[in-house]
GROMACS .gro file of C-alpha atoms in nm:
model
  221
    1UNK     CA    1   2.551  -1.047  -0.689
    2UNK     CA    2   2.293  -1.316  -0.831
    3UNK     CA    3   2.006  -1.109  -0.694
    4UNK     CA    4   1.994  -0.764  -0.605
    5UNK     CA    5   1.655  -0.590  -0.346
    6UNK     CA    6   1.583  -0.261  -0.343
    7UNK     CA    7   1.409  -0.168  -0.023
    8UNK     CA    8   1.337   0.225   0.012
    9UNK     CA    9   1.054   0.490  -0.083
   10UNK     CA   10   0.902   0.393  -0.342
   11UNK     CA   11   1.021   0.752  -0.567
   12UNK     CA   12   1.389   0.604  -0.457
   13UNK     CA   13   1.372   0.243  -0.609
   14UNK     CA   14   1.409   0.399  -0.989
   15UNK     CA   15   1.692   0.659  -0.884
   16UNK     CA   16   1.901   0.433  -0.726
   17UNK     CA   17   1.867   0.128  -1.007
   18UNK     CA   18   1.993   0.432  -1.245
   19UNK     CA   19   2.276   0.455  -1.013
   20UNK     CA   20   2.362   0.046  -0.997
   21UNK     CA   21   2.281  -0.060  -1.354
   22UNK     CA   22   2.608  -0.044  -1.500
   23UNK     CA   23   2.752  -0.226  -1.191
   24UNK     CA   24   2.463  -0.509  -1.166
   25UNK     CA   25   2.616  -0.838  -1.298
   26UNK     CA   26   2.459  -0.975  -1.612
   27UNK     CA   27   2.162  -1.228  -1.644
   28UNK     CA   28   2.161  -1.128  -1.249
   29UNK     CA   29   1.785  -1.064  -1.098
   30UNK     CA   30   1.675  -0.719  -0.931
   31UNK     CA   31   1.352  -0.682  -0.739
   32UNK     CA   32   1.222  -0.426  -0.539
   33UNK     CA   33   0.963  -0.396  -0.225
   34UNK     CA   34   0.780  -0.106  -0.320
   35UNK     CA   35   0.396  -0.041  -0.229
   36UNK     CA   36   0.332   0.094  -0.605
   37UNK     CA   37   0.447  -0.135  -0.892
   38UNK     CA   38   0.346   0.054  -1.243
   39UNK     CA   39   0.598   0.304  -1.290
   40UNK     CA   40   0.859   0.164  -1.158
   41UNK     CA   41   0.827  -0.168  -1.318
   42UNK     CA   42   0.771   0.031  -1.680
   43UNK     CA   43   1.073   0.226  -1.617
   44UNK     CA   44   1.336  -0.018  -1.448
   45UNK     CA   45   1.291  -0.244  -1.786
   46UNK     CA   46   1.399  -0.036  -1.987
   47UNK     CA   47   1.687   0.049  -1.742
   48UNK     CA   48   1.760  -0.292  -1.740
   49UNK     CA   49   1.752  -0.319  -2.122
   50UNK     CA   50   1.775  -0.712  -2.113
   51UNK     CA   51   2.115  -0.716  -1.952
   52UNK     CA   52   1.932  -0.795  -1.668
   53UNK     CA   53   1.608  -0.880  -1.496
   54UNK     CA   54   1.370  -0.665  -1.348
   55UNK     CA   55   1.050  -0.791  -1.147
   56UNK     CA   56   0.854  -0.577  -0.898
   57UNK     CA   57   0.821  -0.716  -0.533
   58UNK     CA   58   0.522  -0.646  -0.316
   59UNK     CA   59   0.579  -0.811   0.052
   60UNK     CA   60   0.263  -0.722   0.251
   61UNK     CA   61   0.438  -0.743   0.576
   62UNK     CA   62   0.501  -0.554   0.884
   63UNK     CA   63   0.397  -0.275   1.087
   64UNK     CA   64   0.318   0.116   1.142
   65UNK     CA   65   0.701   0.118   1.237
   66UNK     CA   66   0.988   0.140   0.979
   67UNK     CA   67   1.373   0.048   0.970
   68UNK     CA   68   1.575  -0.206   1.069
   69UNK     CA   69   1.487  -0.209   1.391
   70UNK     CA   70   1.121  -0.303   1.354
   71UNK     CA   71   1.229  -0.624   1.202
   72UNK     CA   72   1.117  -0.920   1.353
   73UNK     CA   73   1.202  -1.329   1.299
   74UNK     CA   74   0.858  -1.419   1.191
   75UNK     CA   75   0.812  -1.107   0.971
   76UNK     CA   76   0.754  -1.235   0.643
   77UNK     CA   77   0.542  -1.538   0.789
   78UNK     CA   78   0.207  -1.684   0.646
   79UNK     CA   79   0.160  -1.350   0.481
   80UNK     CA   80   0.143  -1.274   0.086
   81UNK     CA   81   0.378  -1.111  -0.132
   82UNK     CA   82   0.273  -0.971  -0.488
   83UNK     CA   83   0.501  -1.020  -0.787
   84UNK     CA   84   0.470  -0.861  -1.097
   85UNK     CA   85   0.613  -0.990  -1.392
   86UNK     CA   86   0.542  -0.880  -1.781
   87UNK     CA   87   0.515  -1.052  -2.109
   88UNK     CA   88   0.929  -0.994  -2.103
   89UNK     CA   89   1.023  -1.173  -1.773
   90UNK     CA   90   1.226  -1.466  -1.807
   91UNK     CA   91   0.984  -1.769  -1.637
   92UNK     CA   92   1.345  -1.893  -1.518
   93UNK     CA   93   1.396  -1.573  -1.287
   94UNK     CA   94   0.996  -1.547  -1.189
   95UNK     CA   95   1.073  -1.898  -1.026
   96UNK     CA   96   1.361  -1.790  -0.889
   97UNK     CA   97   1.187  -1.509  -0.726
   98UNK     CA   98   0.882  -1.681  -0.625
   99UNK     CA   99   1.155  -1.934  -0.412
  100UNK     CA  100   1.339  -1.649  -0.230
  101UNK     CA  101   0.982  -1.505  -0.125
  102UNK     CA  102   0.826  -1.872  -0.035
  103UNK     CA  103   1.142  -1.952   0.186
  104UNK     CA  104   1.121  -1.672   0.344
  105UNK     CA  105   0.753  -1.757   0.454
  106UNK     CA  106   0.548  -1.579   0.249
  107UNK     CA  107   0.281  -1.676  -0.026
  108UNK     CA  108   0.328  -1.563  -0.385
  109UNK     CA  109   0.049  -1.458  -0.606
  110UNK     CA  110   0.110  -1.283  -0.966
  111UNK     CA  111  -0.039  -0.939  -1.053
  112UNK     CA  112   0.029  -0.685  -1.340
  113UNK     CA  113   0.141  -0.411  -1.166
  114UNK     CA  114  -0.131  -0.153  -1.276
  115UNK     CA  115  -0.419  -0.394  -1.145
  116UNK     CA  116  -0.179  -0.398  -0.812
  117UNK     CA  117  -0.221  -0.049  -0.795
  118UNK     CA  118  -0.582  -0.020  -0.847
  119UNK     CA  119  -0.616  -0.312  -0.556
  120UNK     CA  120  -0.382  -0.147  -0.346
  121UNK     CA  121  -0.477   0.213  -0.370
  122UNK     CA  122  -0.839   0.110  -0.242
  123UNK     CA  123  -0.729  -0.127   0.020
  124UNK     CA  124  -0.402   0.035   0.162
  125UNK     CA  125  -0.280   0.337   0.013
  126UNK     CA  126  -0.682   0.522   0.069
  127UNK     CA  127  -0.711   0.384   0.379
  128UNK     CA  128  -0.374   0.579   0.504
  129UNK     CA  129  -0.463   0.919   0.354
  130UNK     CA  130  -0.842   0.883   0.516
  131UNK     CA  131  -0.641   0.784   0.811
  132UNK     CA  132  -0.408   1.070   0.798
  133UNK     CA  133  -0.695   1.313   0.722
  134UNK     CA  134  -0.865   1.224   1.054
  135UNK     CA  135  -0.614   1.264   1.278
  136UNK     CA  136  -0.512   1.589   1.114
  137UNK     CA  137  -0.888   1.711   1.133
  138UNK     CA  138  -0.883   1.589   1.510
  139UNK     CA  139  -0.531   1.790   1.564
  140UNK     CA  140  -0.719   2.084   1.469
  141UNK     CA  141  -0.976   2.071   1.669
  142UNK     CA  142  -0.768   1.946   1.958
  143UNK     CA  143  -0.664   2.312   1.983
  144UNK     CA  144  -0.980   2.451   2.047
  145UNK     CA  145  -1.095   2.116   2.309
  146UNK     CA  146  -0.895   1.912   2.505
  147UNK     CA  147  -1.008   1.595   2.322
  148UNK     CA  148  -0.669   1.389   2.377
  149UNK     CA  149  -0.762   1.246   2.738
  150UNK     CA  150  -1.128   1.149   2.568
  151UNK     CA  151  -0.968   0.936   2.273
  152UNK     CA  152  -1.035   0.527   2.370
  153UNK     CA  153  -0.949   0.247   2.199
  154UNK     CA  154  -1.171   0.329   1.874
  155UNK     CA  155  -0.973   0.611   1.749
  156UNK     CA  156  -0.621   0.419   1.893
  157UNK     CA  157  -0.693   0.141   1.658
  158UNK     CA  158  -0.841   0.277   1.349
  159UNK     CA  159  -0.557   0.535   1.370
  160UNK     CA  160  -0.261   0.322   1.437
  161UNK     CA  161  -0.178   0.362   1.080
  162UNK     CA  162  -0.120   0.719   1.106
  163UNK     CA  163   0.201   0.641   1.309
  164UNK     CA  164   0.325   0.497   0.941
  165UNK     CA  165   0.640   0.693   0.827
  166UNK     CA  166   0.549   0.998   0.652
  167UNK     CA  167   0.810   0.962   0.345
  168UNK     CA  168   0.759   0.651   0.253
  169UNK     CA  169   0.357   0.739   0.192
  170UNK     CA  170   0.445   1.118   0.030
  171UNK     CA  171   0.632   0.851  -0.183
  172UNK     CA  172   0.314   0.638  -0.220
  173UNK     CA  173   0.085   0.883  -0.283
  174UNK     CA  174   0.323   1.059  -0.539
  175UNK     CA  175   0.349   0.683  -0.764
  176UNK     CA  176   0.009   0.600  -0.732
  177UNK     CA  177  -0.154   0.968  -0.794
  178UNK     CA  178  -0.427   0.930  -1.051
  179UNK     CA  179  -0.573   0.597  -0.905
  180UNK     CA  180  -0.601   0.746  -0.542
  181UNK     CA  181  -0.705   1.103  -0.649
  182UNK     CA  182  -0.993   0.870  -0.795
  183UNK     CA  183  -1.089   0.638  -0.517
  184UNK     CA  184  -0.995   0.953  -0.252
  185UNK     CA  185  -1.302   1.154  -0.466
  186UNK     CA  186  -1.555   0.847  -0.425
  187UNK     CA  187  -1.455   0.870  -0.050
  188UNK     CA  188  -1.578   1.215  -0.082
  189UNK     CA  189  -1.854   1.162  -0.214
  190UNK     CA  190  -1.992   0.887   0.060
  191UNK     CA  191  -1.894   1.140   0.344
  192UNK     CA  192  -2.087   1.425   0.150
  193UNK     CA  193  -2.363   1.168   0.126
  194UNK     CA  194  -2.379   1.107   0.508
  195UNK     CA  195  -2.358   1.455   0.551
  196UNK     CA  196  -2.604   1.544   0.355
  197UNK     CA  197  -2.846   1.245   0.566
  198UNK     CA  198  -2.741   1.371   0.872
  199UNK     CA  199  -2.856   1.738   0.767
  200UNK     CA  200  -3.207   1.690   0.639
  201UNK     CA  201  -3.239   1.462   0.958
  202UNK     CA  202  -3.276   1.141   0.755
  203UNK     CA  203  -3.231   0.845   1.011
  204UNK     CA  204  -3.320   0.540   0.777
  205UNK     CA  205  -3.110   0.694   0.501
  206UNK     CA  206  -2.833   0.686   0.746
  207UNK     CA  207  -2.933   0.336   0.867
  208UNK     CA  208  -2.937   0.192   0.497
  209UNK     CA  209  -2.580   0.354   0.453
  210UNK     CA  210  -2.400   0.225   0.813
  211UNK     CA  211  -2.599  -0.125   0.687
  212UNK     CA  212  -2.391  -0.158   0.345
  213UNK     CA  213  -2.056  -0.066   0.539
  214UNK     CA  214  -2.145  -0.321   0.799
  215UNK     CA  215  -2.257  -0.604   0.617
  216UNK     CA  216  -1.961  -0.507   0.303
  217UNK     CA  217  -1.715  -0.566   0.621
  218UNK     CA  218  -1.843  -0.881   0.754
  219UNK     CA  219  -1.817  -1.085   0.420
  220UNK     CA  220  -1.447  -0.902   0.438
  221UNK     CA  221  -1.394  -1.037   0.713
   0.00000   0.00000   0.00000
């Protein structure tokens, strides 16, 4: 094959390149479409050893839903896909890659890959474990009330990702662990701050917080 994709769990992407190399046809191009891009772009290099290429893959498509059959026609469309090449990659294969993504609908943009995990832990991988923490915290409490018929449309939207696939983000969590330990500690320390608000009673201390999320959200968005 010209070009090779790897498209599984992130902690599976350097396993099964191991497990290909010596079968992957020279000067051909492997990618991946992993959320977390350090490791395995550091490691499958040096698994490639120059016989071939290696360049990490980022599509930021799709849904809470996983497999084949969750694919859609429009999947890839007007959405962005991070690539991250090294001082090593061959400007000849980046092209190449940058075409197969940009046919397929989607907008390039070049990162190195431990600035894409920095972005990425704060704006997608936190956001799932916060995500997954809720719910789990509501499941618990759901045994003790019979909060279920009281959840509306709030809590179904902000906890749609929850519904993710639960290897895939072990596998995320796992390749990405010092960054989001990090950012998952300064989320710990804002709830401890409204907590702490909330106990001594302070309203416009709890005001000035809600203000910076709100207004930090509407320049976001």
């Amino acid at each position: 094959a010209d070009a090779v994709f790897l498209c599984g769990p992130a902690l599976s992407v350097l396993p099964t390149l191991e497990q290909i190399a010596s079968h992957v046809s020279p000067d051909a191009l492997v990618t991946d479409a992993a959320s977390t891009k350090r490791e395995i772009v550091e490691v499958a290099e040096k698994i490639a050893g120059g016989r071939f290429t290696f360049i990490g893959s980022h599509p930021i498509a799709g849904t809470e839903k996983s497999g084949a059959e969750a694919s859609f026609e429009k999947l890839f469309d007007g959405h962005k896909c991070i690539v991250t090449p090294t001082a090593s990659t061959p400007s000849g294969m980046l092209e190449k890659l940058e075409t197969f993504w940009r046919r397929a609908g989607m907008d390039t943009i070049r990162m190195d890959a431990e600035k894409h995990d920095r972005v990425f832990g704060a704006v997608s991988h936190l956001p799932h474990m916060v995500v997954f923490a809720l719910v789990n915290a509501v499941c618990d409490m759901q045994e003790e009330q019979d909060l279920i018929n009281y959840a509306a449309g709030g809590f179904r939207d902000f906890t749609r990702i929850a519904s993710s696939p639960p290897e895939m983000w072990a596998d995320v969590a796992l390749t990405n662990a010092e960054i989001l330990t990090r950012q998952m500690g300064m989320v710990k320390e804002q709830c401890e701050e409204i907590a702490s608000a909330i106990d001594d009673g302070d309203r416009e201390r709890l005001i000035a917080i809600f203000h910076k999320s709100n207004a930090f959200r509407k320049r976001l968005f």
